[in-house]
C-alpha cells in the first residue's frame, strides 16, 4: 500500500484536522524509532487509530506524509520562545545576554526531554538528505544564526564583548556548545546522570569565557 496513489477526494465532509495531526505524530514516532522511511502506511494508520484510506485522503501518498512529518519537526525546532529576543533590535547588555542564554538552553533541554523523536529525526535528516539540509540551513541562518551574530557584533561595537573572535565565529561557538551538549545528553549518552542546572551553568560559562566575561 505504501506506493498506492490516493483516489480523488469525493465531495462530503472535510477530513478531520485531529486525524491529520494524529497521523503526523504517528509518522514522526516511527521515523524517529526506525530512521530511513519509518513505518508502512498500514503501521502508521494503526498507530494513529485510523485507516490507510484516511491517511491517503490527508497526504496523498507515503512520500508526502514523510515530507510533512520532517517539515513539522524542523519548524518546531525553531519555534521556541527563547529565540524571540534575538529578533529585537535593542542590544543586549552582558547580564541580559547571559540570562537569555541560560533561558534558551533550559527551554531546549525541556523541549528535547518531551520530544526526543524530533531531535532524532532532524539530526538524522541533516546527515542523510542534502536537500533537507539546504532548506534547513537557509531557514536556520536567516531566522536564528544571523540575528544572533548581529547582536554579538553590536555588543562588540559597544565594548561589551571581546573582539578576539569575530561575531560570526562567536555565533558558531555558541551553537556548537549548545548543540554538542544536547546531542550528548539526548542522543549519545541518554542514560548518563545529567544535572540540568549545573550543566547549563557550565555551558553558559564556557561561552562567557569566549566573550571575555567572568564566570558567575
PDB file of C-alpha atoms in Angstrom:
ATOM      1  CA  UNK A   1       0.000   0.000   0.000  1.00  0.00           C
ATOM      2  CA  UNK A   2       2.955   2.373   0.503  1.00  0.00           C
ATOM      3  CA  UNK A   3       3.122   3.188  -3.194  1.00  0.00           C
ATOM      4  CA  UNK A   4      -0.608   3.396  -3.718  1.00  0.00           C
ATOM      5  CA  UNK A   5      -1.974   6.533  -5.278  1.00  0.00           C
ATOM      6  CA  UNK A   6      -4.910   8.064  -3.495  1.00  0.00           C
ATOM      7  CA  UNK A   7      -8.095   8.402  -5.492  1.00  0.00           C
ATOM      8  CA  UNK A   8      -9.540  11.907  -5.894  1.00  0.00           C
ATOM      9  CA  UNK A   9     -11.488  13.055  -2.875  1.00  0.00           C
ATOM     10  CA  UNK A  10     -15.204  12.716  -3.045  1.00  0.00           C
ATOM     11  CA  UNK A  11     -17.402  15.586  -2.020  1.00  0.00           C
ATOM     12  CA  UNK A  12     -18.555  15.474   1.531  1.00  0.00           C
ATOM     13  CA  UNK A  13     -17.243  16.094   5.000  1.00  0.00           C
ATOM     14  CA  UNK A  14     -13.721  17.526   5.113  1.00  0.00           C
ATOM     15  CA  UNK A  15     -11.045  15.275   6.659  1.00  0.00           C
ATOM     16  CA  UNK A  16     -10.613  15.821  10.393  1.00  0.00           C
ATOM     17  CA  UNK A  17      -7.706  18.045  11.433  1.00  0.00           C
ATOM     18  CA  UNK A  18      -7.388  15.937  14.585  1.00  0.00           C
ATOM     19  CA  UNK A  19      -6.934  12.801  12.479  1.00  0.00           C
ATOM     20  CA  UNK A  20      -4.361  14.579  10.326  1.00  0.00           C
ATOM     21  CA  UNK A  21      -2.351  15.529  13.408  1.00  0.00           C
ATOM     22  CA  UNK A  22      -2.613  12.002  14.819  1.00  0.00           C
ATOM     23  CA  UNK A  23      -1.275  10.588  11.533  1.00  0.00           C
ATOM     24  CA  UNK A  24       1.576  13.117  11.522  1.00  0.00           C
ATOM     25  CA  UNK A  25       2.552  12.244  15.086  1.00  0.00           C
ATOM     26  CA  UNK A  26       2.459   8.536  14.316  1.00  0.00           C
ATOM     27  CA  UNK A  27       4.700   9.060  11.287  1.00  0.00           C
ATOM     28  CA  UNK A  28       7.095  11.160  13.382  1.00  0.00           C
ATOM     29  CA  UNK A  29       7.281   8.459  16.040  1.00  0.00           C
ATOM     30  CA  UNK A  30       8.096   5.699  13.559  1.00  0.00           C
ATOM     31  CA  UNK A  31      10.612   7.849  11.682  1.00  0.00           C
ATOM     32  CA  UNK A  32      12.408   8.513  14.966  1.00  0.00           C
ATOM     33  CA  UNK A  33      12.356   4.878  16.054  1.00  0.00           C
ATOM     34  CA  UNK A  34      13.428   3.345  12.739  1.00  0.00           C
ATOM     35  CA  UNK A  35      15.008   6.096  10.681  1.00  0.00           C
ATOM     36  CA  UNK A  36      15.015   5.861   6.907  1.00  0.00           C
ATOM     37  CA  UNK A  37      11.461   5.589   5.612  1.00  0.00           C
ATOM     38  CA  UNK A  38       9.840   4.993   9.009  1.00  0.00           C
ATOM     39  CA  UNK A  39       6.872   2.643   9.115  1.00  0.00           C
ATOM     40  CA  UNK A  40       4.489   1.441   6.440  1.00  0.00           C
ATOM     41  CA  UNK A  41       1.263   3.320   5.806  1.00  0.00           C
ATOM     42  CA  UNK A  42      -0.642   0.489   7.477  1.00  0.00           C
ATOM     43  CA  UNK A  43       1.529   0.717  10.607  1.00  0.00           C
ATOM     44  CA  UNK A  44       1.189   4.495  10.714  1.00  0.00           C
ATOM     45  CA  UNK A  45      -2.587   4.312  10.296  1.00  0.00           C
ATOM     46  CA  UNK A  46      -2.865   1.667  13.020  1.00  0.00           C
ATOM     47  CA  UNK A  47      -0.750   3.740  15.400  1.00  0.00           C
ATOM     48  CA  UNK A  48      -2.924   6.796  14.668  1.00  0.00           C
ATOM     49  CA  UNK A  49      -6.062   4.672  15.217  1.00  0.00           C
ATOM     50  CA  UNK A  50      -7.358   5.370  11.737  1.00  0.00           C
ATOM     51  CA  UNK A  51      -7.315   3.786   8.274  1.00  0.00           C
ATOM     52  CA  UNK A  52      -4.954   3.916   5.328  1.00  0.00           C
ATOM     53  CA  UNK A  53      -7.820   5.416   3.325  1.00  0.00           C
ATOM     54  CA  UNK A  54      -7.949   8.352   5.740  1.00  0.00           C
ATOM     55  CA  UNK A  55      -4.152   8.663   5.640  1.00  0.00           C
ATOM     56  CA  UNK A  56      -4.215   8.971   1.846  1.00  0.00           C
ATOM     57  CA  UNK A  57      -7.086  11.475   1.982  1.00  0.00           C
ATOM     58  CA  UNK A  58      -4.895  13.764   4.064  1.00  0.00           C
ATOM     59  CA  UNK A  59      -1.472  13.234   2.491  1.00  0.00           C
ATOM     60  CA  UNK A  60      -1.916  11.615  -0.913  1.00  0.00           C
ATOM     61  CA  UNK A  61       0.988   9.175  -0.583  1.00  0.00           C
ATOM     62  CA  UNK A  62       3.711   7.981   1.775  1.00  0.00           C
ATOM     63  CA  UNK A  63       6.401  10.302   0.411  1.00  0.00           C
ATOM     64  CA  UNK A  64       4.216  13.353   1.025  1.00  0.00           C
ATOM     65  CA  UNK A  65       3.446  12.157   4.555  1.00  0.00           C
ATOM     66  CA  UNK A  66       7.140  11.684   5.368  1.00  0.00           C
ATOM     67  CA  UNK A  67       7.925  15.116   3.963  1.00  0.00           C
ATOM     68  CA  UNK A  68       5.164  16.696   6.057  1.00  0.00           C
ATOM     69  CA  UNK A  69       6.415  14.922   9.203  1.00  0.00           C
ATOM     70  CA  UNK A  70      10.005  16.058   8.664  1.00  0.00           C
ATOM     71  CA  UNK A  71       8.942  19.643   7.958  1.00  0.00           C
ATOM     72  CA  UNK A  72       6.736  19.627  11.075  1.00  0.00           C
ATOM     73  CA  UNK A  73       9.590  18.721  13.418  1.00  0.00           C
ATOM     74  CA  UNK A  74      12.121  21.007  11.730  1.00  0.00           C
ATOM     75  CA  UNK A  75       9.812  24.033  12.001  1.00  0.00           C
ATOM     76  CA  UNK A  76       9.013  23.201  15.625  1.00  0.00           C
ATOM     77  CA  UNK A  77      12.744  23.063  16.267  1.00  0.00           C
ATOM     78  CA  UNK A  78      12.981  26.812  15.698  1.00  0.00           C
ATOM     79  CA  UNK A  79       9.651  27.835  17.202  1.00  0.00           C
ATOM     80  CA  UNK A  80      10.849  28.137  20.794  1.00  0.00           C
ATOM     81  CA  UNK A  81      10.003  31.328  22.649  1.00  0.00           C
ATOM     82  CA  UNK A  82      13.610  31.911  23.720  1.00  0.00           C
ATOM     83  CA  UNK A  83      14.560  32.739  20.146  1.00  0.00           C
ATOM     84  CA  UNK A  84      12.266  35.748  20.196  1.00  0.00           C
ATOM     85  CA  UNK A  85      14.666  38.152  21.906  1.00  0.00           C
ATOM     86  CA  UNK A  86      17.286  37.930  19.175  1.00  0.00           C
ATOM     87  CA  UNK A  87      14.786  39.441  16.741  1.00  0.00           C
ATOM     88  CA  UNK A  88      14.505  42.545  18.919  1.00  0.00           C
ATOM     89  CA  UNK A  89      16.969  45.161  17.579  1.00  0.00           C
ATOM     90  CA  UNK A  90      17.651  46.557  21.081  1.00  0.00           C
ATOM     91  CA  UNK A  91      21.205  45.484  22.016  1.00  0.00           C
ATOM     92  CA  UNK A  92      21.790  43.062  24.861  1.00  0.00           C
ATOM     93  CA  UNK A  93      23.857  44.025  27.863  1.00  0.00           C
ATOM     94  CA  UNK A  94      26.114  41.313  29.306  1.00  0.00           C
ATOM     95  CA  UNK A  95      23.806  40.296  32.168  1.00  0.00           C
ATOM     96  CA  UNK A  96      20.783  40.160  29.882  1.00  0.00           C
ATOM     97  CA  UNK A  97      22.607  38.038  27.311  1.00  0.00           C
ATOM     98  CA  UNK A  98      23.768  35.579  29.949  1.00  0.00           C
ATOM     99  CA  UNK A  99      20.247  35.236  31.299  1.00  0.00           C
ATOM    100  CA  UNK A 100      18.887  34.807  27.784  1.00  0.00           C
ATOM    101  CA  UNK A 101      21.472  32.119  27.043  1.00  0.00           C
ATOM    102  CA  UNK A 102      20.522  30.181  30.178  1.00  0.00           C
ATOM    103  CA  UNK A 103      16.811  30.501  29.347  1.00  0.00           C
ATOM    104  CA  UNK A 104      17.463  29.430  25.755  1.00  0.00           C
ATOM    105  CA  UNK A 105      19.309  26.281  26.785  1.00  0.00           C
ATOM    106  CA  UNK A 106      16.831  25.480  29.576  1.00  0.00           C
ATOM    107  CA  UNK A 107      13.993  25.611  27.069  1.00  0.00           C
ATOM    108  CA  UNK A 108      15.939  23.435  24.652  1.00  0.00           C
ATOM    109  CA  UNK A 109      16.523  20.833  27.366  1.00  0.00           C
ATOM    110  CA  UNK A 110      12.872  20.851  28.401  1.00  0.00           C
ATOM    111  CA  UNK A 111      11.657  20.559  24.821  1.00  0.00           C
ATOM    112  CA  UNK A 112      14.131  17.791  23.961  1.00  0.00           C
ATOM    113  CA  UNK A 113      13.044  15.849  27.022  1.00  0.00           C
ATOM    114  CA  UNK A 114       9.437  15.984  25.870  1.00  0.00           C
ATOM    115  CA  UNK A 115      10.039  15.349  22.164  1.00  0.00           C
ATOM    116  CA  UNK A 116      13.214  13.351  21.673  1.00  0.00           C
ATOM    117  CA  UNK A 117      11.667  11.971  18.482  1.00  0.00           C
ATOM    118  CA  UNK A 118      12.002  15.415  16.887  1.00  0.00           C
ATOM    119  CA  UNK A 119      15.705  15.641  17.721  1.00  0.00           C
ATOM    120  CA  UNK A 120      16.421  12.196  16.301  1.00  0.00           C
ATOM    121  CA  UNK A 121      14.603  12.989  13.058  1.00  0.00           C
ATOM    122  CA  UNK A 122      16.231  16.371  12.492  1.00  0.00           C
ATOM    123  CA  UNK A 123      19.747  15.118  13.208  1.00  0.00           C
ATOM    124  CA  UNK A 124      19.180  12.038  11.048  1.00  0.00           C
ATOM    125  CA  UNK A 125      17.828  14.052   8.114  1.00  0.00           C
ATOM    126  CA  UNK A 126      20.677  16.566   8.303  1.00  0.00           C
ATOM    127  CA  UNK A 127      23.097  13.678   7.788  1.00  0.00           C
ATOM    128  CA  UNK A 128      21.002  11.802   5.225  1.00  0.00           C
ATOM    129  CA  UNK A 129      19.250  14.291   2.943  1.00  0.00           C
ATOM    130  CA  UNK A 130      21.190  17.104   1.288  1.00  0.00           C
ATOM    131  CA  UNK A 131      18.027  18.825   0.030  1.00  0.00           C
ATOM    132  CA  UNK A 132      16.636  18.920   3.572  1.00  0.00           C
ATOM    133  CA  UNK A 133      19.993  20.175   4.866  1.00  0.00           C
ATOM    134  CA  UNK A 134      19.975  23.021   2.342  1.00  0.00           C
ATOM    135  CA  UNK A 135      16.416  24.073   3.260  1.00  0.00           C
ATOM    136  CA  UNK A 136      17.109  23.823   6.967  1.00  0.00           C
ATOM    137  CA  UNK A 137      20.405  25.700   6.685  1.00  0.00           C
ATOM    138  CA  UNK A 138      18.710  28.596   4.928  1.00  0.00           C
ATOM    139  CA  UNK A 139      15.894  28.772   7.489  1.00  0.00           C
ATOM    140  CA  UNK A 140      18.326  28.468  10.390  1.00  0.00           C
ATOM    141  CA  UNK A 141      20.716  31.081   9.021  1.00  0.00           C
ATOM    142  CA  UNK A 142      18.050  33.693   8.369  1.00  0.00           C
ATOM    143  CA  UNK A 143      15.903  33.018  11.415  1.00  0.00           C
ATOM    144  CA  UNK A 144      18.447  32.274  14.134  1.00  0.00           C
ATOM    145  CA  UNK A 145      22.153  32.314  13.303  1.00  0.00           C
ATOM    146  CA  UNK A 146      22.447  35.683  11.548  1.00  0.00           C
ATOM    147  CA  UNK A 147      20.263  37.571  14.081  1.00  0.00           C
ATOM    148  CA  UNK A 148      22.431  36.222  16.928  1.00  0.00           C
ATOM    149  CA  UNK A 149      25.632  37.207  15.097  1.00  0.00           C
ATOM    150  CA  UNK A 150      24.187  40.703  14.603  1.00  0.00           C
ATOM    151  CA  UNK A 151      23.616  41.073  18.339  1.00  0.00           C
ATOM    152  CA  UNK A 152      27.101  39.876  19.175  1.00  0.00           C
ATOM    153  CA  UNK A 153      28.530  42.345  16.665  1.00  0.00           C
ATOM    154  CA  UNK A 154      26.584  45.164  18.314  1.00  0.00           C
ATOM    155  CA  UNK A 155      27.946  44.119  21.706  1.00  0.00           C
ATOM    156  CA  UNK A 156      31.468  44.167  20.296  1.00  0.00           C
ATOM    157  CA  UNK A 157      30.984  47.664  18.909  1.00  0.00           C
ATOM    158  CA  UNK A 158      29.722  48.786  22.321  1.00  0.00           C
ATOM    159  CA  UNK A 159      32.783  47.324  24.032  1.00  0.00           C
ATOM    160  CA  UNK A 160      30.679  44.690  25.833  1.00  0.00           C
ATOM    161  CA  UNK A 161      32.235  41.642  24.196  1.00  0.00           C
ATOM    162  CA  UNK A 162      35.737  40.530  23.264  1.00  0.00           C
ATOM    163  CA  UNK A 163      36.761  41.009  19.632  1.00  0.00           C
ATOM    164  CA  UNK A 164      39.277  38.155  19.728  1.00  0.00           C
ATOM    165  CA  UNK A 165      36.799  36.249  17.547  1.00  0.00           C
ATOM    166  CA  UNK A 166      34.540  37.982  15.046  1.00  0.00           C
ATOM    167  CA  UNK A 167      30.776  37.920  15.591  1.00  0.00           C
ATOM    168  CA  UNK A 168      30.103  35.121  13.100  1.00  0.00           C
ATOM    169  CA  UNK A 169      32.715  32.918  14.749  1.00  0.00           C
ATOM    170  CA  UNK A 170      31.245  33.654  18.174  1.00  0.00           C
ATOM    171  CA  UNK A 171      27.782  32.708  16.957  1.00  0.00           C
ATOM    172  CA  UNK A 172      29.272  29.462  15.654  1.00  0.00           C
ATOM    173  CA  UNK A 173      30.839  28.750  19.045  1.00  0.00           C
ATOM    174  CA  UNK A 174      27.501  29.483  20.747  1.00  0.00           C
ATOM    175  CA  UNK A 175      25.602  26.904  18.727  1.00  0.00           C
ATOM    176  CA  UNK A 176      28.438  24.386  18.777  1.00  0.00           C
ATOM    177  CA  UNK A 177      28.473  24.413  22.582  1.00  0.00           C
ATOM    178  CA  UNK A 178      24.712  24.166  22.927  1.00  0.00           C
ATOM    179  CA  UNK A 179      24.146  21.546  20.241  1.00  0.00           C
ATOM    180  CA  UNK A 180      27.033  19.345  21.326  1.00  0.00           C
ATOM    181  CA  UNK A 181      25.599  19.304  24.849  1.00  0.00           C
ATOM    182  CA  UNK A 182      22.103  18.444  23.574  1.00  0.00           C
ATOM    183  CA  UNK A 183      23.385  15.707  21.250  1.00  0.00           C
ATOM    184  CA  UNK A 184      25.448  14.203  24.070  1.00  0.00           C
ATOM    185  CA  UNK A 185      22.569  14.311  26.510  1.00  0.00           C
ATOM    186  CA  UNK A 186      19.707  13.123  24.325  1.00  0.00           C
ATOM    187  CA  UNK A 187      21.414  11.009  21.660  1.00  0.00           C
ATOM    188  CA  UNK A 188      24.867   9.748  22.655  1.00  0.00           C
ATOM    189  CA  UNK A 189      24.552   9.247  26.412  1.00  0.00           C
ATOM    190  CA  UNK A 190      20.883   9.434  27.445  1.00  0.00           C
ATOM    191  CA  UNK A 191      21.479   7.135  30.429  1.00  0.00           C
ATOM    192  CA  UNK A 192      24.204   9.285  31.928  1.00  0.00           C
ATOM    193  CA  UNK A 193      23.277  11.215  35.068  1.00  0.00           C
ATOM    194  CA  UNK A 194      22.779  14.741  33.775  1.00  0.00           C
ATOM    195  CA  UNK A 195      22.194  17.705  36.075  1.00  0.00           C
ATOM    196  CA  UNK A 196      20.415  20.446  34.157  1.00  0.00           C
ATOM    197  CA  UNK A 197      21.201  23.381  36.424  1.00  0.00           C
ATOM    198  CA  UNK A 198      24.939  22.613  36.659  1.00  0.00           C
ATOM    199  CA  UNK A 199      25.168  21.620  33.002  1.00  0.00           C
ATOM    200  CA  UNK A 200      23.552  24.844  31.820  1.00  0.00           C
ATOM    201  CA  UNK A 201      25.814  26.907  34.064  1.00  0.00           C
ATOM    202  CA  UNK A 202      28.867  25.130  32.625  1.00  0.00           C
ATOM    203  CA  UNK A 203      27.804  25.740  29.019  1.00  0.00           C
ATOM    204  CA  UNK A 204      26.958  29.400  29.608  1.00  0.00           C
ATOM    205  CA  UNK A 205      30.248  29.933  31.468  1.00  0.00           C
ATOM    206  CA  UNK A 206      32.165  28.355  28.580  1.00  0.00           C
ATOM    207  CA  UNK A 207      30.588  30.773  26.112  1.00  0.00           C
ATOM    208  CA  UNK A 208      31.128  33.676  28.518  1.00  0.00           C
ATOM    209  CA  UNK A 209      34.843  32.885  28.532  1.00  0.00           C
ATOM    210  CA  UNK A 210      34.904  33.211  24.724  1.00  0.00           C
ATOM    211  CA  UNK A 211      33.307  36.625  25.090  1.00  0.00           C
ATOM    212  CA  UNK A 212      35.760  37.742  27.789  1.00  0.00           C
ATOM    213  CA  UNK A 213      33.161  37.742  30.550  1.00  0.00           C
ATOM    214  CA  UNK A 214      33.932  36.402  34.064  1.00  0.00           C
ATOM    215  CA  UNK A 215      32.241  33.233  35.229  1.00  0.00           C
ATOM    216  CA  UNK A 216      29.250  33.575  37.537  1.00  0.00           C
TER     217      UNK A 216
END
